[in-house]
mmCIF file of C-alpha atoms in Angstrom:
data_model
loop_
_atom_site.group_PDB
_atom_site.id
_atom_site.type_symbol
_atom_site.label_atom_id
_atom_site.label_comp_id
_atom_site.label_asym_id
_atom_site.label_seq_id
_atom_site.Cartn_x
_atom_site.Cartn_y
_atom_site.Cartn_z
ATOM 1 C CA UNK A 98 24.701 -39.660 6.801
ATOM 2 C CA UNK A 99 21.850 -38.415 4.320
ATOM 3 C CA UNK A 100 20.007 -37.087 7.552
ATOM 4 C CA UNK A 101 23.071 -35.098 8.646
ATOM 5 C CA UNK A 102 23.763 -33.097 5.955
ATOM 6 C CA UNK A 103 19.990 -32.891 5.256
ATOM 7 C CA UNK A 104 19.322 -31.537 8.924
ATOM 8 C CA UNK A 105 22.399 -29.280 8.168
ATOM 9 C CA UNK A 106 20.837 -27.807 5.272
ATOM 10 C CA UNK A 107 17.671 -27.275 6.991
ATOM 11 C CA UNK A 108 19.988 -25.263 10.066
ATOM 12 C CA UNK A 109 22.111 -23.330 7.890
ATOM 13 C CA UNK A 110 18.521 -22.244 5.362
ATOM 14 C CA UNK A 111 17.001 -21.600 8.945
ATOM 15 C CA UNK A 112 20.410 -19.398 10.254
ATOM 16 C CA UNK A 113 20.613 -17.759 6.324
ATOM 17 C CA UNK A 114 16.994 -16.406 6.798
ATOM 18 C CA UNK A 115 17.081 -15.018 10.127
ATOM 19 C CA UNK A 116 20.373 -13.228 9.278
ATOM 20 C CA UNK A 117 18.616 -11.623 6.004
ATOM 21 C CA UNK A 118 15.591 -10.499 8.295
ATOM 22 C CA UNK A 119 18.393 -8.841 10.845
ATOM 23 C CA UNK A 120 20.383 -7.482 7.912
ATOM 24 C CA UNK A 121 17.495 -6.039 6.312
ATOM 25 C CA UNK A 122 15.617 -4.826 9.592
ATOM 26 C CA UNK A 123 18.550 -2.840 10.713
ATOM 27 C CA UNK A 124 19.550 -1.571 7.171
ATOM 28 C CA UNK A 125 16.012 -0.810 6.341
ATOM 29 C CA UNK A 126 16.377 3.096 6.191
ATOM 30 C CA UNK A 127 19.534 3.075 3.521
ATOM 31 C CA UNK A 128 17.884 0.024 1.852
ATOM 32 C CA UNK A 129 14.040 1.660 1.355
ATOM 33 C CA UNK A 130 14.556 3.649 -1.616
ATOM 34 C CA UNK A 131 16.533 0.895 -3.362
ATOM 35 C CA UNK A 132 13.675 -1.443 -2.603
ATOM 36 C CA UNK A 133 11.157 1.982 -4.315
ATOM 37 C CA UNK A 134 13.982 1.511 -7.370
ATOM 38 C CA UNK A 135 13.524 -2.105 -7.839
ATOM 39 C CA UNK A 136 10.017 -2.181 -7.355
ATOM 40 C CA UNK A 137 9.534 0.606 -10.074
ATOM 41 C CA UNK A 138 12.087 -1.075 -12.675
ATOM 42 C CA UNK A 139 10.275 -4.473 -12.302
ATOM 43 C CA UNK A 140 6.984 -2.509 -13.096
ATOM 44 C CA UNK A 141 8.293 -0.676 -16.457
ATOM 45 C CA UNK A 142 10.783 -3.818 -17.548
ATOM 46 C CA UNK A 143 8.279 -4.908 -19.848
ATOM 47 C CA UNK A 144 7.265 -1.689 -21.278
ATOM 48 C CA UNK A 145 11.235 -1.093 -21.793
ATOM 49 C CA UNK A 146 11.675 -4.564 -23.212
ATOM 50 C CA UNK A 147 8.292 -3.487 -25.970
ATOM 51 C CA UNK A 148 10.467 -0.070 -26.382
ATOM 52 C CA UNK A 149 13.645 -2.359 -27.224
ATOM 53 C CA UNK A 150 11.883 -4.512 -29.562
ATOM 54 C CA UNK A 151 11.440 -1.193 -31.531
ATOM 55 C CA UNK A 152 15.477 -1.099 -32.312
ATOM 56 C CA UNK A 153 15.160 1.545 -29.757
ATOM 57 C CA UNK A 154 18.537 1.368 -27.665
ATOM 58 C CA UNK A 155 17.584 0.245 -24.732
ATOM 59 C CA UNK A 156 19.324 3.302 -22.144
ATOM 60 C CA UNK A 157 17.527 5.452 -24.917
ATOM 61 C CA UNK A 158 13.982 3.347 -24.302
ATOM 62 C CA UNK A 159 14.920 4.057 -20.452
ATOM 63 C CA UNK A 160 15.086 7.558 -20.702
ATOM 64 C CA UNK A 161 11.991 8.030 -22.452
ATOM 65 C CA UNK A 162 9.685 5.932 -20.495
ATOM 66 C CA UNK A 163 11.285 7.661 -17.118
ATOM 67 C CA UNK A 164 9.972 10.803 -19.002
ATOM 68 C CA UNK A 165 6.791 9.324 -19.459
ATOM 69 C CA UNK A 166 6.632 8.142 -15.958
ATOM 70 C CA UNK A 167 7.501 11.624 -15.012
ATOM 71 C CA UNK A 168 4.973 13.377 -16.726
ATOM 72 C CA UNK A 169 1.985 11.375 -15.590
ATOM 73 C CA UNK A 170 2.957 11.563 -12.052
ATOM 74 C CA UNK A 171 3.128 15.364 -12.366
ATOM 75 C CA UNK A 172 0.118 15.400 -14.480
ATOM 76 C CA UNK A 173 -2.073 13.404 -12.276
ATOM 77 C CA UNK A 174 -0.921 15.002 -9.203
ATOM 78 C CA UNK A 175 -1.366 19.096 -10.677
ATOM 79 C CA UNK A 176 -5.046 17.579 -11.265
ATOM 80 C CA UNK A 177 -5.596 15.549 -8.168
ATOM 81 C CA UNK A 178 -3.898 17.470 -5.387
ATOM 82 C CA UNK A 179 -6.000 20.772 -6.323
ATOM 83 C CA UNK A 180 -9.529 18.927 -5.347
ATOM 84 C CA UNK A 181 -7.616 17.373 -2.108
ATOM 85 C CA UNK A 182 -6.954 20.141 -1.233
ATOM 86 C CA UNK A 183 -9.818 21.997 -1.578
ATOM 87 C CA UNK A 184 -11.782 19.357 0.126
ATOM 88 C CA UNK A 185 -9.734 19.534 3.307
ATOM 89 C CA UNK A 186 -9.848 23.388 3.513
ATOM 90 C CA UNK A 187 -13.861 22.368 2.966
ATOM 91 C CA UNK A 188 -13.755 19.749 6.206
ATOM 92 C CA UNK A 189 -11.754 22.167 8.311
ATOM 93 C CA UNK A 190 -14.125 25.096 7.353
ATOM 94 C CA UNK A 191 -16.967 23.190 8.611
ATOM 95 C CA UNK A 192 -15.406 21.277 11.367
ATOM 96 C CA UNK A 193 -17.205 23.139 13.729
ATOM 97 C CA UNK A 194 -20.484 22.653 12.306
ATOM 98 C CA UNK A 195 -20.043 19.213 12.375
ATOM 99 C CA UNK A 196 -18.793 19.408 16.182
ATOM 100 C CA UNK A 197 -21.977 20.756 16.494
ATOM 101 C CA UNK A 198 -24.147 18.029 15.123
ATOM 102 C CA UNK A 199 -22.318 15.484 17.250
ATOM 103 C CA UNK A 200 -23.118 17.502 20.210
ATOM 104 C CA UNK A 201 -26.949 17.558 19.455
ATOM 105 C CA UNK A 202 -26.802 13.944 18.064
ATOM 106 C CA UNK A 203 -25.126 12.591 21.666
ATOM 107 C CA UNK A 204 -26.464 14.984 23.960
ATOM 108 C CA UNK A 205 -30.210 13.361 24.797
ATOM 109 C CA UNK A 206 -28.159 9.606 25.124
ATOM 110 C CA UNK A 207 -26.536 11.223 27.929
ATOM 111 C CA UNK A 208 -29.087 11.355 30.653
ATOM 112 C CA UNK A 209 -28.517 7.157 30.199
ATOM 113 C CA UNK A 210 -24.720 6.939 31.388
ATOM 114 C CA UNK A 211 -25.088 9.084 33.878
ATOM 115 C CA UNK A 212 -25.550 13.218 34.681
ATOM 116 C CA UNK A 213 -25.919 15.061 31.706
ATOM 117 C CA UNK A 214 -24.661 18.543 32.755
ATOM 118 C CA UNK A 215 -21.213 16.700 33.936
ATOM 119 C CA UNK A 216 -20.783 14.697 30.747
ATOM 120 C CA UNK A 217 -21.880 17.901 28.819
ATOM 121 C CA UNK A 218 -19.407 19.760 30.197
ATOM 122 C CA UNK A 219 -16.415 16.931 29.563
ATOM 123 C CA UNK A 220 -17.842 16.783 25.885
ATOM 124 C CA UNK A 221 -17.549 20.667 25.393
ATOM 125 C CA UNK A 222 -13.786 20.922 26.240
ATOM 126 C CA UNK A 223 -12.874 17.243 24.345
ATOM 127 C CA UNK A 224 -14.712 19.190 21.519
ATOM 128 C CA UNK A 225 -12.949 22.231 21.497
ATOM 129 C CA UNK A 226 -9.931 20.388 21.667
ATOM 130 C CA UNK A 227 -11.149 18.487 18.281
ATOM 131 C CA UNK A 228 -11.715 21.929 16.467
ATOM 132 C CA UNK A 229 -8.517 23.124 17.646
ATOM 133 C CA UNK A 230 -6.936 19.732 15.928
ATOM 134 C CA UNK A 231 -5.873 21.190 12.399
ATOM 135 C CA UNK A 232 -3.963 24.398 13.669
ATOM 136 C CA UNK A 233 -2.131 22.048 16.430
ATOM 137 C CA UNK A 234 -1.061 19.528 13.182
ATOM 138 C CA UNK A 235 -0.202 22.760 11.408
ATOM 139 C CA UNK A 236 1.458 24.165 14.319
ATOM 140 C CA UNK A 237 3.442 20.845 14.719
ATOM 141 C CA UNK A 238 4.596 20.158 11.373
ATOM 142 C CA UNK A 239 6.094 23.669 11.062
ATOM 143 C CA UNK A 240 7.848 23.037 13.934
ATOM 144 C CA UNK A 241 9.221 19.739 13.322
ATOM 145 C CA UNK A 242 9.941 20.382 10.065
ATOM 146 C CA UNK A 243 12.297 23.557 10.995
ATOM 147 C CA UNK A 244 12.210 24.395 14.296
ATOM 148 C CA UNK A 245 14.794 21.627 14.867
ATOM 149 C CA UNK A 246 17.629 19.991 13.492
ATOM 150 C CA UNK A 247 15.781 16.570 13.216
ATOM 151 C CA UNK A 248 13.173 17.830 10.961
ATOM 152 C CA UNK A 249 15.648 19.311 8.739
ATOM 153 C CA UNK A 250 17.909 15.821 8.985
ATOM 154 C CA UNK A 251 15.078 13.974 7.747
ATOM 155 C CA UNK A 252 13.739 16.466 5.435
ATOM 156 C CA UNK A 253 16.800 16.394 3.719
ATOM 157 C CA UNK A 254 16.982 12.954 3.946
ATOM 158 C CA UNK A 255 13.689 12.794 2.015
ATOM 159 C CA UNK A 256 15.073 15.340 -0.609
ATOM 160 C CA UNK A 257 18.284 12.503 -0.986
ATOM 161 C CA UNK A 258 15.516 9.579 -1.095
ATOM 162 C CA UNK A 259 13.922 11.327 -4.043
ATOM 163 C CA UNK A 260 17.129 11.793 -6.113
ATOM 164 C CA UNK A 261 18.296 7.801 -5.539
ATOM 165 C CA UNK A 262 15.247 6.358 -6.046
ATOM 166 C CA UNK A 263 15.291 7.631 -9.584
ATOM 167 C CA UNK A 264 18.910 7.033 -10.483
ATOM 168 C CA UNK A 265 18.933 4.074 -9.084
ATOM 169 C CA UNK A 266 15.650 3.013 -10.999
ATOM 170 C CA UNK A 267 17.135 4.433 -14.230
ATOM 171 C CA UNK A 268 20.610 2.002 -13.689
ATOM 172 C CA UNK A 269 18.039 -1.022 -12.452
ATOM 173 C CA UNK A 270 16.337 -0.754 -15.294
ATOM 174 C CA UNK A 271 18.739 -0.337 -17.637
ATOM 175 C CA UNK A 272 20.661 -3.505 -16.527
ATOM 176 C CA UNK A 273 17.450 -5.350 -15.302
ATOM 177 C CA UNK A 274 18.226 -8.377 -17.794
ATOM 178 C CA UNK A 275 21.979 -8.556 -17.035
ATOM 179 C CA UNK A 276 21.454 -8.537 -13.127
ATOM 180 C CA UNK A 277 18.808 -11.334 -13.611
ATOM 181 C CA UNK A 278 21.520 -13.306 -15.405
ATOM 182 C CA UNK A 279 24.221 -12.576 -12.777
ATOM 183 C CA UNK A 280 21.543 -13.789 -9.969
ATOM 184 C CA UNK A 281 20.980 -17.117 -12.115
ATOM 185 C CA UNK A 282 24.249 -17.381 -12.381
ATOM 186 C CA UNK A 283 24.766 -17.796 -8.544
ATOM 187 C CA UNK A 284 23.123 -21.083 -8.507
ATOM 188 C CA UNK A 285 24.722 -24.085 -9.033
ATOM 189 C CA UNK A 286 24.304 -25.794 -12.490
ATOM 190 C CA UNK A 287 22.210 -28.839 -11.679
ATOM 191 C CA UNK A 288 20.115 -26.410 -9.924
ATOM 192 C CA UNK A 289 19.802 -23.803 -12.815
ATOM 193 C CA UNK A 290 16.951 -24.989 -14.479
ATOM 194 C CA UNK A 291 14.673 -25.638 -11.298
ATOM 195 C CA UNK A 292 15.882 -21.879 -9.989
ATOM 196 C CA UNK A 293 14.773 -20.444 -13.506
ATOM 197 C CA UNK A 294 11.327 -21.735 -13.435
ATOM 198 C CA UNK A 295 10.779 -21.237 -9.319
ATOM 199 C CA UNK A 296 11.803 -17.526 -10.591
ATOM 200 C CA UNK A 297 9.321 -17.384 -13.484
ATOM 201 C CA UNK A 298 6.817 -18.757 -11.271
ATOM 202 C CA UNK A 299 7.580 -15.893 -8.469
ATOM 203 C CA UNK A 300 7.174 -13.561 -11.348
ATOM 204 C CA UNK A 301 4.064 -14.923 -12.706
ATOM 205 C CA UNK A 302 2.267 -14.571 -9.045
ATOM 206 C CA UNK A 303 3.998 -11.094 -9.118
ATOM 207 C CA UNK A 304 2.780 -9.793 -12.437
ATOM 208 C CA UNK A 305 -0.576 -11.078 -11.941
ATOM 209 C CA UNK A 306 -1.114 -9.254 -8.445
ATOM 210 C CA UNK A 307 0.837 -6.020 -9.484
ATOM 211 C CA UNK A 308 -0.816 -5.463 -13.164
ATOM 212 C CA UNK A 309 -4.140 -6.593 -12.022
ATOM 213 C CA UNK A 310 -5.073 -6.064 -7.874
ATOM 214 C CA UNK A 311 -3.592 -2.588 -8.227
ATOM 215 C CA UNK A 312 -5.737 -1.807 -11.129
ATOM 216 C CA UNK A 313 -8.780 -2.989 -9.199
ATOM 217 C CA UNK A 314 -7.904 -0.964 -6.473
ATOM 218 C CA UNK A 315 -7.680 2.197 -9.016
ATOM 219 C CA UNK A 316 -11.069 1.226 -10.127
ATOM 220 C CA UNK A 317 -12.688 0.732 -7.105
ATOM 221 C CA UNK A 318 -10.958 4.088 -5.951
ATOM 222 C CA UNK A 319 -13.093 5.948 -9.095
ATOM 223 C CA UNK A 320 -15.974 4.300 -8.137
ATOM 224 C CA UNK A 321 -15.599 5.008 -4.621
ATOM 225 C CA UNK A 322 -15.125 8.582 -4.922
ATOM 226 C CA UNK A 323 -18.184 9.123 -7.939
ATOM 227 C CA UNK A 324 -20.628 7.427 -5.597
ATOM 228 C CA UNK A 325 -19.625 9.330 -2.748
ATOM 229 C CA UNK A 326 -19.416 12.723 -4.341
ATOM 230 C CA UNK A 327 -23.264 12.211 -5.499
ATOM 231 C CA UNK A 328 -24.265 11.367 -2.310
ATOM 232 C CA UNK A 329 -22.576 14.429 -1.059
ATOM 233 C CA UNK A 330 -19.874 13.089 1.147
ATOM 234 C CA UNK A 331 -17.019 15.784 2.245
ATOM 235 C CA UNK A 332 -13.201 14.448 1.164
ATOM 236 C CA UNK A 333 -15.414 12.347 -1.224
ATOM 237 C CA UNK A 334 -12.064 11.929 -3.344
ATOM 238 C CA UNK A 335 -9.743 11.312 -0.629
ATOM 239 C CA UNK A 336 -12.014 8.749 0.792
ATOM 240 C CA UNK A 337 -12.772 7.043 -2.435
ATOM 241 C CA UNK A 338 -9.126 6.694 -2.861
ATOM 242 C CA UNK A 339 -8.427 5.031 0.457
ATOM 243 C CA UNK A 340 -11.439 2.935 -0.012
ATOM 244 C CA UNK A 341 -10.260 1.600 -3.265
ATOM 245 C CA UNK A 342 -5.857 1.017 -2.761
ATOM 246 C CA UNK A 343 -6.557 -0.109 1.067
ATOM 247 C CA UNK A 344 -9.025 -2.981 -0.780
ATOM 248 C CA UNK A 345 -5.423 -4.536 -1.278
ATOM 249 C CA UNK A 346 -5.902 -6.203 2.294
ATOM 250 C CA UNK A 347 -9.251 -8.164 2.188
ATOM 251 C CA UNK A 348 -12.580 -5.668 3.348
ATOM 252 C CA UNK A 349 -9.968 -3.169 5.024
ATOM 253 C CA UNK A 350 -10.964 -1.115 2.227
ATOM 254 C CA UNK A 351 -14.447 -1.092 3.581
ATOM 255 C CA UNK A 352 -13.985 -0.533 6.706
ATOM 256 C CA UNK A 353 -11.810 2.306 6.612
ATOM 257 C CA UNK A 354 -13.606 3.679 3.582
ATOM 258 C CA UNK A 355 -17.242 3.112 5.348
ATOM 259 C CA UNK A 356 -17.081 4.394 8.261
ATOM 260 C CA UNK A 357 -15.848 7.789 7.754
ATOM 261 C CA UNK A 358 -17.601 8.251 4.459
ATOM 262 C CA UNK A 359 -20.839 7.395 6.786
ATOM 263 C CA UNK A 360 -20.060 9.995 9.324
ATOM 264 C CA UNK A 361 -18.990 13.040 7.088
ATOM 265 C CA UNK A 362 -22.080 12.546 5.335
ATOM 266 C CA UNK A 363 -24.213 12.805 8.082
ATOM 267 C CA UNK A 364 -22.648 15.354 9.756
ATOM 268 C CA UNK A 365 -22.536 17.381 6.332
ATOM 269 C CA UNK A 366 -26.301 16.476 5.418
ATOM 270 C CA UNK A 367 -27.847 15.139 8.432
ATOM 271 C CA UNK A 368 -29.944 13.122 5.986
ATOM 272 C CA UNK A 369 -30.366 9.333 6.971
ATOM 273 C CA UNK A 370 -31.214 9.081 2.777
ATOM 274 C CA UNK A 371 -28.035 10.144 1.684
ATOM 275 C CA UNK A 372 -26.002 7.808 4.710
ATOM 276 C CA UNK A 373 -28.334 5.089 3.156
ATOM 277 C CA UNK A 374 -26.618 5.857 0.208
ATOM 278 C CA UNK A 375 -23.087 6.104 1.020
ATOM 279 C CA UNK A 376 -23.529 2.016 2.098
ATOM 280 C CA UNK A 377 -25.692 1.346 -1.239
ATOM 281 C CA UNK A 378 -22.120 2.452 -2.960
ATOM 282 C CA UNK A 379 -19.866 0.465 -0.591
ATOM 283 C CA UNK A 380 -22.456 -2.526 -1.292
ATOM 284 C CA UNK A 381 -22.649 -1.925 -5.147
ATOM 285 C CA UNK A 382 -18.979 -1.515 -5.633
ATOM 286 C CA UNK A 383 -17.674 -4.481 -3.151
ATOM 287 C CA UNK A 384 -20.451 -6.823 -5.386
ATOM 288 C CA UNK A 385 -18.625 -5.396 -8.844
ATOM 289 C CA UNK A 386 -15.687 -6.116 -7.699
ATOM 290 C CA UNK A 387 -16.196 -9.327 -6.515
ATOM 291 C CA UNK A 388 -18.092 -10.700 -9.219
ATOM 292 C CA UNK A 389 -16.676 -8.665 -12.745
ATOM 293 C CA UNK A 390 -13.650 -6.519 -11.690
ATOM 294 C CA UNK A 391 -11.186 -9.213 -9.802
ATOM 295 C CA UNK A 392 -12.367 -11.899 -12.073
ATOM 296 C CA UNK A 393 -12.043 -10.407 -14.714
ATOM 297 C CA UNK A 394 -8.561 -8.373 -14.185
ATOM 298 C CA UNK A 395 -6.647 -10.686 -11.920
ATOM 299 C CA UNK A 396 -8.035 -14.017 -12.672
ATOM 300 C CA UNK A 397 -6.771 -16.323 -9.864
ATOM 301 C CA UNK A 398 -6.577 -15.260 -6.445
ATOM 302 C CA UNK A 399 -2.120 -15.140 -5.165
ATOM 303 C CA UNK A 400 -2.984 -17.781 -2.691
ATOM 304 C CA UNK A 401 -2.821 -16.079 0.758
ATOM 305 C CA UNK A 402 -5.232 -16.359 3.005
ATOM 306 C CA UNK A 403 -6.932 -12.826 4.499
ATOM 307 C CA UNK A 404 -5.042 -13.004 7.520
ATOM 308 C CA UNK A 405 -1.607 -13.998 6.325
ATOM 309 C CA UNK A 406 -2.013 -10.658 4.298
ATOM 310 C CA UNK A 407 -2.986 -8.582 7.182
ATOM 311 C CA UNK A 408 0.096 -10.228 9.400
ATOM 312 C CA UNK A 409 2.145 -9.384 6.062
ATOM 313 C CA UNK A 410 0.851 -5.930 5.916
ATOM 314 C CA UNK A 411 1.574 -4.976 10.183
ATOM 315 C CA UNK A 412 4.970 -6.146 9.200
ATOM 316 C CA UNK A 413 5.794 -4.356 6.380
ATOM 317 C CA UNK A 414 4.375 -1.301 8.272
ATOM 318 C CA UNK A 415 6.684 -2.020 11.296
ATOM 319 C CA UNK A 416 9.473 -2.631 9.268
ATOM 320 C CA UNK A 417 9.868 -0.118 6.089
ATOM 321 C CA UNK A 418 6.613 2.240 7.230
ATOM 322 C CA UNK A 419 4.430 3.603 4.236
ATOM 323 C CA UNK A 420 6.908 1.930 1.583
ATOM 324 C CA UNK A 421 6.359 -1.668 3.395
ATOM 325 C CA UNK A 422 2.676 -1.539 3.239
ATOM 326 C CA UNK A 423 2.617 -0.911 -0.193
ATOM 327 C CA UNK A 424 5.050 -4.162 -0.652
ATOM 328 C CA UNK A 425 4.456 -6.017 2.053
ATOM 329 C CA UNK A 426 1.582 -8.099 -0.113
ATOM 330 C CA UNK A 427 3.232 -9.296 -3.239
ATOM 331 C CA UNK A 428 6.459 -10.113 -1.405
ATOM 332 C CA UNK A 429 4.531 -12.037 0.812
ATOM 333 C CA UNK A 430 3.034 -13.601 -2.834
ATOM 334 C CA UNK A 431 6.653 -14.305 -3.789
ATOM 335 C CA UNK A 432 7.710 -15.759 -0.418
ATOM 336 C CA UNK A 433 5.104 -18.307 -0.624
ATOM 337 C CA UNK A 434 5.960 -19.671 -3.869
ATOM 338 C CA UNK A 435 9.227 -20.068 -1.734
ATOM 339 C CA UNK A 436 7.656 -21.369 1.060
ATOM 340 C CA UNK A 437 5.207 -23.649 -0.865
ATOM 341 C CA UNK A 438 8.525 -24.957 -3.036
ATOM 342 C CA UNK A 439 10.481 -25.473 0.516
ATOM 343 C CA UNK A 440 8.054 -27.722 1.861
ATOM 344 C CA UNK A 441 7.245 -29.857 -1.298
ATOM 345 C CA UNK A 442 11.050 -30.548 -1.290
ATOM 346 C CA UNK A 443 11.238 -31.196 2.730
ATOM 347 C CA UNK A 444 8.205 -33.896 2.674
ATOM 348 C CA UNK A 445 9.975 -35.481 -0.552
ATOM 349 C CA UNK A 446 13.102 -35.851 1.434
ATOM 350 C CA UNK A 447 14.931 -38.932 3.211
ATOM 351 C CA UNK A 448 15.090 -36.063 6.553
ATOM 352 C CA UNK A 449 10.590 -36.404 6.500
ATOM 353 C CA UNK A 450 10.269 -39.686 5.148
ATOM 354 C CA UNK A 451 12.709 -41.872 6.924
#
């Protein structure tokens, strides 16, 4: 009888999660900026629970750490977005300079693949087409932007996005303790205690990777770009910052950091010194931040193994785009303090041992 109902539980978990995934894959465009909100309010709960402690109300403590929020965000970006863009009007300027240098660097390997006039000639228009790339992205984004009634749908769309997310982050947060309570509340009572501290738990693994892994990869991102503006890299910044957040999947930060650092540099140089010195910073900053940044910010690793965070990552991207890459990691952190609780209670019961 025990195996019945235990084999039923196991169906109807199995059934519950598969209808969450559907649920969620097909409502993922409505649900995306609530799951912005929610990230955001779990973020700044403990900054608005210091704020409370102050006898500050706590709608009052809200509103002023939104404002804060606010303010850096605009700050950072008035001083960031300036040198972005200044850098790519630099790499476009000079895209045709460095078309160039990749024409003299591959043209004497030709004569080894085959006729060198023929391949030459192929080279010269897949070239031109290259140069021709940032007025064709230019030309396209106009276009889809208002040349059609998509574009405008999704434009406004975004405009909608960006007034939710913050109401529904200022609401969140305001009633962040009181929802918590409601969820607990959902659970039966023998269970109550066990939920509480699988939640805690979740949240410890969440704090820890949030707080600390994206404050390496801000680190590593300052690094990234200092050592490649010495060495005279073009979109040194842009790079660095790649470099540094996309460190959040194991060496993905590296290689997409790397490579393009190494090419821009030679192409911008054409010194093998300075391309020498573009991998000393890779080299110098992955050793800091293996042996004194992580261990010293994050402490203990969230216990996924390098490829389940890749897998996690492709599916966040597949399923909530830019938004699921950023989350895809620490709710795949959270689902394996699930997953790790699941099977600790399936090999303790009468359904495994008997």
């Amino acid at each position: 009888m025990n195996r019945e109902k235990n084999t039923q539980t196991i169906y109807f978990f199995i059934i519950g999660i598969l209808l969450a995934v559907i649920f969620f894959y097909f409502s993922r465009r409505v649900l995306t900026p609530f799951f912005i909100a929610f990230a955001l309010a779990y973020l700044l709960d403990p900054v608005t629970d210091r704020l409370e402690s102050l006898k500050i109300s706590r709608t009052f403590a809200v509103l002023i750490l939104m404002t804060g929020v606010f303010l850096l965000i605009t700050g950072i970006g008035l001083l960031i977005f300036p040198l972005l863009k200044l850098q790519a009007e630099h790499l476009v300027h000079n895209l045709p300079s460095y078309i160039a240098v990749m024409q003299e660097w591959i043209y004497p390997l030709l004569g080894v693949v085959g006729d060198p006039e023929k391949i030459q000639g192929i080279l010269n228009r897949e070239f031109l087409k290259v140069g021709e790339l940032p007025l064709k992205a230019l030309s396209s984004v106009t276009s889809i932007l208002w040349g059609s009634v998509a574009g405008l749908f999704s434009f406004i769309l975004l405009l909608a996005n960006l007034v939710i997310i913050p109401v529904a982050m200022f609401y969140l947060l305001r009633d962040y303790d009181l929802i918590n309570k409601k969820v607990l509340d959902f659970a039966p009572a023998r269970s109550r205690e066990q939920v509480l501290s699988l939640i805690k738990e979740m949240d410890g693994v969440l704090a820890g990777f949030v707080r600390g892994q994206l404050m390496v990869g801000l680190i590593m991102a300052g690094l990234y770009s200092a050592g490649l503006f010495f060495c005279g890299t073009p979109m040194s910044l842009f790079i660095g910052l790649l470099a540094g957040l996309a460190n959040l999947v194991p060496y993905l930060g590296l290689v997409v950091g790397f490579v393009p650092a190494a090419i821009l540099t030679f192409m911008q140089t054409q010194d093998w010194v300075l391309v020498f010195g573009v991998a000393g910073v890779f080299a110098v900053v992955q050793g800091l931040e293996g042996m004194i940044i992580t261990p010293r910010i994050v402490g203990e690793k969230i216990g996924l193994h390098p490829v389940a965070i890749i897998l996690a990552v492709l599916l966040g991207a597949e399923f909530f785009g830019l938004v699921g890459v950023i989350v895809s990691v620490p709710a795949a952190a959270a689902l394996n303090v699930l997953f790790t609780h699941g099977l600790n209670e399936y090999k303790s019961s009468s359904f495994y041992t008997s």
